[in-house]
């Protein structure tokens, strides 16, 4: 009787050990999953390392990184003329025979070097009372003030917009000018009686443009 009784006890002991081991293993896996989920938090903190710039008068906002010394400044034709040592509106009018579009305002993102020529994002906003398409605007003004004055169709063809992009949920058109400093991407967007001309340089410029949102 004692020998027969010891077998069920042995089986019960084995079962208890197996259950305890299973509980321990399951608990360890759950803790491991919690640890993996927690490890994602640094990514969230990186995503939050952005400053938000809003320009209510020109109707847009965008995010730019705050970990590399970037700043945002408002620009103007006067400032552009001073840096270029000339009067570009006057030069355009004298050369083409009519004035460029009316500038409503401009914004530029700069790093510690404050180099406007290599700014990752510059946006000039023009009044568009005739509601010209981006192609119609380009036909009249090229990429004023950055690039203009190519008249014949053959020569002008090498700077015509040939690609599309989505900016703030709308279709924009652009051209990469590889022979200028930084191989800038000139992007045109039309919205609500305004023309937005972007000059984008490098990966940071693309990232800032992706965050660009129209407010109207």
C-alpha positions as a printed NumPy array, in Angstrom:
array([[  0.   ,   0.   ,   0.   ],
       [  2.749,   2.442,   0.808],
       [  4.551,   1.651,  -2.444],
       [  1.363,   2.136,  -4.479],
       [  0.536,   5.344,  -2.668],
       [  3.974,   6.897,  -3.386],
       [  3.414,   6.926,  -7.174],
       [  0.495,   9.396,  -7.102],
       [  2.455,  11.586,  -4.704],
       [  5.414,  11.562,  -7.062],
       [  3.227,  12.455, -10.026],
       [  1.617,  15.273,  -8.051],
       [  5.026,  16.64 ,  -7.125],
       [  6.176,  16.585, -10.746],
       [  2.976,  18.374, -11.788],
       [  3.468,  21.093,  -9.167],
       [  7.075,  21.65 , -10.254],
       [  5.983,  21.863, -13.902],
       [  3.284,  24.412, -13.06 ],
       [  5.703,  26.531, -11.049],
       [  8.246,  26.446, -13.883],
       [  5.584,  27.429, -16.416],
       [  4.453,  30.335, -14.241],
       [  8.043,  31.536, -13.855],
       [  8.692,  31.32 , -17.6  ],
       [  5.498,  33.2  , -18.476],
       [  6.249,  35.896, -15.92 ],
       [  9.762,  36.339, -17.327],
       [  8.418,  36.739, -20.868],
       [  5.932,  39.386, -19.757],
       [  8.668,  41.341, -18.031],
       [ 10.785,  41.097, -21.155],
       [  7.973,  42.515, -23.25 ],
       [  7.497,  45.365, -20.795],
       [ 11.204,  46.141, -21.   ],
       [ 11.093,  46.172, -24.82 ],
       [  8.119,  48.524, -24.824],
       [  9.863,  50.857, -22.436],
       [ 12.949,  50.972, -24.654],
       [ 10.906,  52.786, -27.321],
       [ 10.523,  55.875, -25.15 ],
       [ 13.821,  57.478, -26.257],
       [ 12.417,  57.571, -29.824],
       [  9.474,  59.588, -28.563],
       [ 11.821,  62.039, -26.871],
       [ 13.805,  62.449, -30.102],
       [ 10.638,  63.209, -32.04 ],
       [  9.798,  65.936, -29.544],
       [ 13.106,  67.701, -30.179],
       [ 11.467,  70.083, -32.625],
       [ 10.514,  73.721, -32.452],
       [  7.288,  74.918, -34.029],
       [  7.409,  78.097, -36.094],
       [  4.1  ,  79.755, -36.967],
       [  3.602,  82.681, -39.329],
       [ -0.044,  83.681, -39.083],
       [  0.213,  86.599, -41.509],
       [  1.587,  84.376, -44.284],
       [ -0.587,  81.429, -43.308],
       [  1.775,  78.582, -42.507],
       [  3.704,  76.728, -39.842],
       [  6.477,  74.152, -39.776],
       [  8.73 ,  72.262, -37.388],
       [ 12.502,  72.553, -37.302],
       [ 15.122,  70.785, -35.13 ],
       [ 16.294,  72.448, -31.942],
       [ 19.325,  70.232, -31.338],
       [ 21.66 ,  71.752, -33.931],
       [ 21.395,  75.451, -33.26 ],
       [ 18.78 ,  76.216, -35.9  ],
       [ 16.919,  79.53 , -35.816],
       [ 14.128,  81.016, -37.932],
       [ 14.249,  84.583, -39.229],
       [ 11.933,  86.68 , -41.343],
       [ 13.57 ,  87.828, -44.562],
       [ 12.802,  90.599, -47.057],
       [ 13.756,  91.872, -50.493],
       [ 15.774,  94.602, -48.804],
       [ 17.782,  92.022, -46.9  ],
       [ 18.223,  89.9  , -50.021],
       [ 19.402,  92.949, -51.981],
       [ 21.879,  93.879, -49.269],
       [ 23.39 ,  90.392, -49.176],
       [ 23.582,  90.294, -52.974],
       [ 24.822,  93.874, -53.3  ],
       [ 22.136,  94.864, -55.802],
       [ 18.493,  95.735, -56.434],
       [ 17.075,  92.519, -57.843],
       [ 13.529,  93.78 , -58.356],
       [ 14.875,  96.712, -60.353],
       [ 17.213,  94.434, -62.289],
       [ 14.398,  92.006, -63.076],
       [ 12.113,  94.81 , -64.269],
       [ 14.808,  96.34 , -66.454],
       [ 15.783,  92.999, -67.968],
       [ 12.391,  91.336, -68.433],
       [ 10.233,  94.411, -68.975],
       [  7.81 ,  93.965, -66.057],
       [  8.044,  93.701, -62.285],
       [  8.209,  90.403, -60.423],
       [  5.294,  89.381, -58.227],
       [  4.553,  91.349, -55.079],
       [  6.35 ,  89.822, -52.107],
       [  4.172,  89.414, -49.012],
       [  6.954,  88.065, -46.812],
       [  9.757,  85.537, -46.511],
       [ 11.12 ,  83.159, -43.889],
       [ 14.48 ,  81.428, -43.645],
       [ 15.858,  78.673, -41.381],
       [ 19.5  ,  79.241, -40.413],
       [ 22.132,  77.346, -38.465],
       [ 24.929,  78.798, -36.343],
       [ 26.836,  79.919, -39.439],
       [ 23.939,  82.195, -40.495],
       [ 24.648,  81.379, -44.141],
       [ 21.592,  82.282, -46.208],
       [ 23.048,  80.583, -49.298],
       [ 23.017,  77.161, -47.627],
       [ 19.822,  77.537, -45.594],
       [ 17.959,  74.193, -45.55 ],
       [ 14.632,  75.958, -46.049],
       [ 13.74 ,  79.353, -47.42 ],
       [ 10.17 ,  80.27 , -48.348],
       [  9.068,  83.403, -50.191],
       [  5.341,  84.131, -50.33 ],
       [  3.965,  86.222, -53.202],
       [  0.586,  87.782, -53.826],
       [ -1.226,  85.98 , -56.653],
       [ -4.314,  88.088, -57.414],
       [ -4.781,  86.499, -60.858],
       [ -4.679,  82.993, -59.34 ],
       [ -1.987,  81.84 , -61.724],
       [ -1.092,  78.169, -61.609],
       [  2.429,  77.286, -60.51 ],
       [  3.303,  76.694, -64.167],
       [  1.842,  80.045, -65.153],
       [  3.763,  81.758, -62.366],
       [  7.01 ,  80.09 , -63.396],
       [  6.495,  81.168, -67.022],
       [  6.412,  84.79 , -65.889],
       [  8.858,  84.901, -63.013],
       [ 11.056,  81.763, -63.107],
       [ 12.328,  81.276, -59.527],
       [ 12.694,  84.97 , -58.685],
       [ 14.692,  86.134, -56.827],
       [ 16.984,  83.076, -56.878],
       [ 17.027,  82.233, -60.595],
       [ 15.512,  84.131, -63.501],
       [ 16.117,  85.66 , -66.93 ],
       [ 16.312,  82.604, -69.224],
       [ 14.141,  83.47 , -72.21 ],
       [ 14.381,  80.981, -75.063],
       [ 12.493,  77.693, -74.612],
       [ 15.574,  75.546, -75.181],
       [ 17.639,  77.225, -72.467],
       [ 14.66 ,  77.651, -70.162],
       [ 13.865,  73.965, -70.436],
       [ 16.692,  72.933, -68.132],
       [ 15.106,  74.776, -65.194],
       [ 11.427,  73.965, -65.82 ],
       [  9.694,  72.089, -62.99 ],
       [  9.621,  68.399, -63.864],
       [  8.603,  66.619, -60.635],
       [  5.67 ,  66.664, -58.24 ],
       [  5.472,  66.508, -54.457],
       [  2.779,  66.727, -51.797],
       [  3.1  ,  69.714, -49.478],
       [  0.5  ,  70.205, -46.745],
       [ -1.788,  67.768, -48.553],
       [ -1.599,  69.659, -51.845],
       [  0.22 ,  68.95 , -55.092],
       [  3.318,  71.072, -55.611],
       [  5.868,  71.036, -58.435],
       [  9.628,  71.36 , -58.237],
       [ 12.975,  71.29 , -59.981],
       [ 16.441,  70.477, -58.64 ],
       [ 19.09 ,  72.929, -59.882],
       [ 22.307,  70.957, -59.532],
       [ 24.683,  73.72 , -60.628],
       [ 23.792,  76.067, -57.751],
       [ 25.275,  75.857, -54.246],
       [ 23.834,  72.87 , -52.392],
       [ 21.831,  71.655, -55.435],
       [ 18.685,  73.429, -54.218],
       [ 15.212,  72.124, -54.896],
       [ 12.839,  74.907, -55.966],
       [  9.262,  74.044, -55.034],
       [  6.157,  75.978, -56.077],
       [  2.82 ,  75.737, -54.277],
       [ -0.315,  77.775, -54.994],
       [ -2.94 ,  78.359, -52.305],
       [ -5.676,  80.878, -51.569],
       [ -4.359,  83.723, -53.733],
       [ -0.738,  83.185, -52.739],
       [  2.268,  81.548, -54.357],
       [  4.751,  79.822, -52.057],
       [  8.279,  79.452, -53.426],
       [ 10.49 ,  77.122, -51.383],
       [ 14.211,  76.698, -51.766],
       [ 15.128,  73.389, -50.138],
       [ 18.693,  72.197, -49.518],
       [ 19.687,  68.826, -48.08 ],
       [ 17.953,  66.221, -45.956],
       [ 17.113,  68.639, -43.148],
       [ 15.398,  70.907, -45.648],
       [ 13.291,  67.989, -46.878],
       [ 12.347,  67.078, -43.303],
       [ 11.266,  70.631, -42.512],
       [  9.241,  70.801, -45.731],
       [  7.457,  67.565, -44.793],
       [  6.239,  69.25 , -41.598],
       [  5.045,  72.387, -43.442],
       [  1.326,  73.078, -42.986],
       [ -0.908,  75.726, -44.492],
       [ -3.17 ,  77.461, -41.989],
       [ -5.773,  78.739, -44.446]])
